[in-house]
mmCIF file of C-alpha atoms in Angstrom:
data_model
loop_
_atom_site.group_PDB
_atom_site.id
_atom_site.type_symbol
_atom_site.label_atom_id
_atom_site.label_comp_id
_atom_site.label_asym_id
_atom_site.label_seq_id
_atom_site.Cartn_x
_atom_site.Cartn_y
_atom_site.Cartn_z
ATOM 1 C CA UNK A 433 21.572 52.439 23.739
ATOM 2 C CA UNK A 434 20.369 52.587 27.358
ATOM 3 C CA UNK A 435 16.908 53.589 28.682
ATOM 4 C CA UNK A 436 17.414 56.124 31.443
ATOM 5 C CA UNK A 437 14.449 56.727 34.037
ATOM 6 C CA UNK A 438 15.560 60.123 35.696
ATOM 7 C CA UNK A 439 14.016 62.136 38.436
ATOM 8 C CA UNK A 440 12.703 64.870 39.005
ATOM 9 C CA UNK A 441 12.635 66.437 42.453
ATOM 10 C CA UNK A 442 16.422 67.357 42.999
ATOM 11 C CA UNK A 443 17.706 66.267 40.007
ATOM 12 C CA UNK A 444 15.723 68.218 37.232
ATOM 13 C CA UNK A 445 14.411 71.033 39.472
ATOM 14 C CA UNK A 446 15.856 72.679 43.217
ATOM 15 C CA UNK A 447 12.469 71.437 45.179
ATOM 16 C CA UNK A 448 14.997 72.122 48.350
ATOM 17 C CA UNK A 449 15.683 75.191 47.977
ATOM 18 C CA UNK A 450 11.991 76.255 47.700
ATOM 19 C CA UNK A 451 11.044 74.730 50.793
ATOM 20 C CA UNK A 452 14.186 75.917 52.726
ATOM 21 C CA UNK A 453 12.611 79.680 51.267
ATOM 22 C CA UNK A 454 8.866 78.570 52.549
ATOM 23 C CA UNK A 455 10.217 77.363 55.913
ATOM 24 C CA UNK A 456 12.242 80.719 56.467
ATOM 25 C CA UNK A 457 9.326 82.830 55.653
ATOM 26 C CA UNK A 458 7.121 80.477 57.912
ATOM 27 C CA UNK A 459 9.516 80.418 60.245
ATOM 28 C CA UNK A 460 10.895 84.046 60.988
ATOM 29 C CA UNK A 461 12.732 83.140 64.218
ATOM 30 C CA UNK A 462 14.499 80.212 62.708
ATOM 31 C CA UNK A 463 15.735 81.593 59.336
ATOM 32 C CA UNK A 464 18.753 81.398 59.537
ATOM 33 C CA UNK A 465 18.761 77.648 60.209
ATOM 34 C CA UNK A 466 16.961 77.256 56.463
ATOM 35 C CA UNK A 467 20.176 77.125 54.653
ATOM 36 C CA UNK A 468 21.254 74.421 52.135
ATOM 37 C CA UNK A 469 24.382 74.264 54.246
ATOM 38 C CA UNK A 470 22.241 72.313 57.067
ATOM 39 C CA UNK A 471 20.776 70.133 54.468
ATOM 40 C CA UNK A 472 22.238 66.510 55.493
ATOM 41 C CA UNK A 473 19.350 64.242 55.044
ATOM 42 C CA UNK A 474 16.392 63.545 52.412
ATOM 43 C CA UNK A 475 13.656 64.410 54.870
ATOM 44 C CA UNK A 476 13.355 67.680 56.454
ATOM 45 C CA UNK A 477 12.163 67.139 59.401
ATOM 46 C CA UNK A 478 15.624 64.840 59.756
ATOM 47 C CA UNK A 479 17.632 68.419 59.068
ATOM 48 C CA UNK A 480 15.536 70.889 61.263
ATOM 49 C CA UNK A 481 13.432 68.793 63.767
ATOM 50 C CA UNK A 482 9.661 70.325 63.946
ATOM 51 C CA UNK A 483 9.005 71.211 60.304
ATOM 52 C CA UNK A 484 7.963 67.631 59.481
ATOM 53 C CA UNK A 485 3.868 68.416 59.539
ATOM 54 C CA UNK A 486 4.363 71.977 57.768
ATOM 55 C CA UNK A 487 6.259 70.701 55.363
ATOM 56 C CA UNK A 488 4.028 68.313 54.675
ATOM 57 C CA UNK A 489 1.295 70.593 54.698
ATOM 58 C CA UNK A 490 3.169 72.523 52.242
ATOM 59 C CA UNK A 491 3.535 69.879 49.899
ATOM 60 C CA UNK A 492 -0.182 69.833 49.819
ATOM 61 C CA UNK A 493 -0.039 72.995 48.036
ATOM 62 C CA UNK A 494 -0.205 74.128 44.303
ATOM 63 C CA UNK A 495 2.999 76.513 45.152
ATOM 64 C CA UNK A 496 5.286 73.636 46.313
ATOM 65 C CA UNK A 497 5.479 72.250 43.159
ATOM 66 C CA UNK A 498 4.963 75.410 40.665
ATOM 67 C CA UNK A 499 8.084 77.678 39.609
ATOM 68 C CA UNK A 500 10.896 75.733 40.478
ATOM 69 C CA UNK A 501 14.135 76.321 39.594
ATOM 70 C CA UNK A 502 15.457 74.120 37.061
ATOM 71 C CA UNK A 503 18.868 72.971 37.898
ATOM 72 C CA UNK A 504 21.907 74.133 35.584
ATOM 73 C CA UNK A 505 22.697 72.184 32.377
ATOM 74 C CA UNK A 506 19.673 70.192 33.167
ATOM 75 C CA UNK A 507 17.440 70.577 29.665
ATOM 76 C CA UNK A 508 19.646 70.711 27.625
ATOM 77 C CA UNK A 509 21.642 67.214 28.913
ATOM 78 C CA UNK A 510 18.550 65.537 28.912
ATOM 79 C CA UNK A 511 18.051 66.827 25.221
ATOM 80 C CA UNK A 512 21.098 65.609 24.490
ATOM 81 C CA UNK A 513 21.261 62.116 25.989
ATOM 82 C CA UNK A 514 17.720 61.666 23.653
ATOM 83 C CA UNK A 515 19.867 63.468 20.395
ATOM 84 C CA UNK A 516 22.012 60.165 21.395
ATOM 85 C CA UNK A 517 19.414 58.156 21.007
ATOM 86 C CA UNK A 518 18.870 56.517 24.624
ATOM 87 C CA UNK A 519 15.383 55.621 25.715
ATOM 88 C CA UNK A 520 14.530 58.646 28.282
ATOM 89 C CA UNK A 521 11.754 59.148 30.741
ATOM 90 C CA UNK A 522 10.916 61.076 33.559
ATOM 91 C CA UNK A 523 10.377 58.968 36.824
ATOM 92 C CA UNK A 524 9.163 61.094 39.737
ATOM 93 C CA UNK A 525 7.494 60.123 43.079
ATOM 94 C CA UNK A 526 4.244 61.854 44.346
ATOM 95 C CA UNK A 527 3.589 63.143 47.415
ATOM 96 C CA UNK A 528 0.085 62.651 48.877
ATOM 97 C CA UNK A 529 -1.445 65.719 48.248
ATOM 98 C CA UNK A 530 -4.555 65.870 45.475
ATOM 99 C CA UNK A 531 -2.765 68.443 42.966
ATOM 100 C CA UNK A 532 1.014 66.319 43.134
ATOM 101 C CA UNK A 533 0.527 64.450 39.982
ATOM 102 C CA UNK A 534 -1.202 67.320 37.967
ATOM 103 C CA UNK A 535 1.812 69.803 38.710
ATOM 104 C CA UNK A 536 4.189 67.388 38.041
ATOM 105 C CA UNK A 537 2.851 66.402 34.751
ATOM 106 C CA UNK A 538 2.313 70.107 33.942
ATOM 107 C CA UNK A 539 6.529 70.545 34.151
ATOM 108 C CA UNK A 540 7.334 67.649 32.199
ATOM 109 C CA UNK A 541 5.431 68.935 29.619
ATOM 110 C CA UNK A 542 6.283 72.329 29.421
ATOM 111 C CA UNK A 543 10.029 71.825 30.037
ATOM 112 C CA UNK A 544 10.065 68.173 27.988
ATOM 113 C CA UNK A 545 8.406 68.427 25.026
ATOM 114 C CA UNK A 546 10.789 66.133 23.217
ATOM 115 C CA UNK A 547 10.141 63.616 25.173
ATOM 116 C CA UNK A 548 6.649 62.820 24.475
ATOM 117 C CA UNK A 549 4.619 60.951 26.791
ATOM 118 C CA UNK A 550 7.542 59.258 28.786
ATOM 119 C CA UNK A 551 6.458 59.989 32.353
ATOM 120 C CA UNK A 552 6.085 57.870 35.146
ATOM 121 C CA UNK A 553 4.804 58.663 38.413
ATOM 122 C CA UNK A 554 4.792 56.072 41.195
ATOM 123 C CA UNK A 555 5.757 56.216 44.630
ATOM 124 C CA UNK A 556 7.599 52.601 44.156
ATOM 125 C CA UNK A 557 10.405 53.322 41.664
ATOM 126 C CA UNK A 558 11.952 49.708 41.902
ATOM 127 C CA UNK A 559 9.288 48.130 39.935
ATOM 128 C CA UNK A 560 11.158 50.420 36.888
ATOM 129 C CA UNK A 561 12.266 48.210 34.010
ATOM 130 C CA UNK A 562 15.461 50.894 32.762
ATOM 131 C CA UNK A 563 19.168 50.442 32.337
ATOM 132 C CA UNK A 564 20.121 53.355 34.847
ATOM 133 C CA UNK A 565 17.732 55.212 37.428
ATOM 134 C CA UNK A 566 19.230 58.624 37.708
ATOM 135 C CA UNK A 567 18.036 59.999 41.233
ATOM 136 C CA UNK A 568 19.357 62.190 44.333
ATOM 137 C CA UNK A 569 17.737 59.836 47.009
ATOM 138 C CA UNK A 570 20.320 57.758 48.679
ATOM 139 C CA UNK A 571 18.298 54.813 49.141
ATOM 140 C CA UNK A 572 15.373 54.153 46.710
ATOM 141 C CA UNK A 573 13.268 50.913 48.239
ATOM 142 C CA UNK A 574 9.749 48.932 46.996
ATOM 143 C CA UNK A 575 8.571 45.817 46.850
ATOM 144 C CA UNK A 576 11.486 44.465 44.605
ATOM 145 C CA UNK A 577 14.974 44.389 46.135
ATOM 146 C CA UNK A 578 16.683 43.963 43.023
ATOM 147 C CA UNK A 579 15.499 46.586 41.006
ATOM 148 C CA UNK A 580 16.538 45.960 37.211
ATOM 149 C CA UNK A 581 18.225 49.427 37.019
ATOM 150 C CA UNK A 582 21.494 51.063 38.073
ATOM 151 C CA UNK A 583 21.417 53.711 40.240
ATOM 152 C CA UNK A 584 23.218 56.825 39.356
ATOM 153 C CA UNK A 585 23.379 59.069 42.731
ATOM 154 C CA UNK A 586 22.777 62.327 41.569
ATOM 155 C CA UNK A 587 25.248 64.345 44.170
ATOM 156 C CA UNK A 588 23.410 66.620 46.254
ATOM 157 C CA UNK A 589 23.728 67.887 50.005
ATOM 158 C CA UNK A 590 21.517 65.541 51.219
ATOM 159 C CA UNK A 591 23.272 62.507 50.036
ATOM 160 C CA UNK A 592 26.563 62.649 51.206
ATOM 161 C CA UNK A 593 26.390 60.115 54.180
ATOM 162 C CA UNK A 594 25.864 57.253 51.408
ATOM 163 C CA UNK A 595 29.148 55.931 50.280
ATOM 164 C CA UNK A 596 28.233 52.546 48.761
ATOM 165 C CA UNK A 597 25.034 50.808 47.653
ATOM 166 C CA UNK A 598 24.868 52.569 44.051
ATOM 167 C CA UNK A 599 26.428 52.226 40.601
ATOM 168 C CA UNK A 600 28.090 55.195 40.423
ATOM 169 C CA UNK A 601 27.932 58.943 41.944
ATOM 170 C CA UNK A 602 27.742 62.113 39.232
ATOM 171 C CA UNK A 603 28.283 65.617 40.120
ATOM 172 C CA UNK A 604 26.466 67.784 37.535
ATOM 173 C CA UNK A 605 24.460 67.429 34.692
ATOM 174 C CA UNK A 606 27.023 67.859 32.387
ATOM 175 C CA UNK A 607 29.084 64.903 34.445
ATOM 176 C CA UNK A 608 26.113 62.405 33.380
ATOM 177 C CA UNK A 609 26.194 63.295 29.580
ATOM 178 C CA UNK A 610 30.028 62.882 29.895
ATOM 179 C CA UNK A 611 29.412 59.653 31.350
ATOM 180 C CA UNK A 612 27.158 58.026 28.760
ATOM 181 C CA UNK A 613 29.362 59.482 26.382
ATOM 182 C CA UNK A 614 32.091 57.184 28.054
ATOM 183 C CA UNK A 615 29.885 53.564 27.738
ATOM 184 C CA UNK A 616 28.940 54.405 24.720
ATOM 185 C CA UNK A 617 26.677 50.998 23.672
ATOM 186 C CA UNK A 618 28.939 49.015 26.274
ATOM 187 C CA UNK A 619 25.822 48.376 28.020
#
């Protein structure tokens, strides 16, 4: 069986579309601009040029990372790749902001139970020893440029410029249960 890192921001939970609701709201004159339709890049401030410092700001906030939306199918697949009997954990990336880590924590283990303590939070993801690295960010660097894992692109809006430089894309959470399903104990 494989051991899975997966994160969280984008893959678990709709982060974006929070913000893209903060930034109308703080932003009036501009709201119509906050749509996930103008989404392109990872960083905001590459999609709407100006927000970069209150977005940041934001992220220094309990709110940002309280009450997000979890996305569809997402509990329950990660439920069911563990039922399978591959080695799970969460693998998320803090932002620098004092309460981050605490409200990150907080969701894994009121949406994760199952999982125990398997949560890692470091802003350098390639030092990861895991089969597969589930993630929506296109490119995922650190201090090792061969990171031991695969990197499963989970599709989202804001990764559709990358064409190559991953293992594999997956649309969906039920896509990436079909797909273990498929290798089986190949790996």
């Amino acid at each position: 069986m494989a051991t899975i890192a997966i994160d969280k921001d984008g893959v678990c939970v709709n982060l974006t579309k929070k913000v893209l609701s903060f930034l109308q709201q703080s932003f009036p004159h501009r709201k119509d601009e906050f749509v996930m339709e103008n989404v392109k890049r990872f960083k905001f401030e590459e999609n709407f040029p100006g927000v970069g410092e209150v977005v940041e700001n934001y992220f220094k906030t309990d709110e940002a990372f309280r009450n997000l939306e979890v996305i569809e199918g997402c509990i329950e697949s990660i439920k069911e790749l563990h039922t399978m009997g591959h080695t799970i954990f969460l693998c998320t990336a803090p932002v620098r902001a004092p309460n981050c880590f605490y409200n990150k924590s907080e969701w894994f283990f009121n949406n994760l139970p199952f999982l125990k303590n398997q949560l890692v939070i470091t802003h350098d993801k390639t030092i990861i020893k895991a089969d597969y690295l589930i993630d929506d960010k296109a490119e995922i660097t650190g201090i090792n440029s061969s990171p031991e894992w695969k990197h499963i692109l989970f599709n989202q809006p804001w990764n559709q410029y990358k064409q190559e430089g991953y293992h594999v894309r997956i649309d969906g959470w039920r896509n990436v249960v079909d797909y273990f399903w498929e290798i089986g104990d190949v790996e």
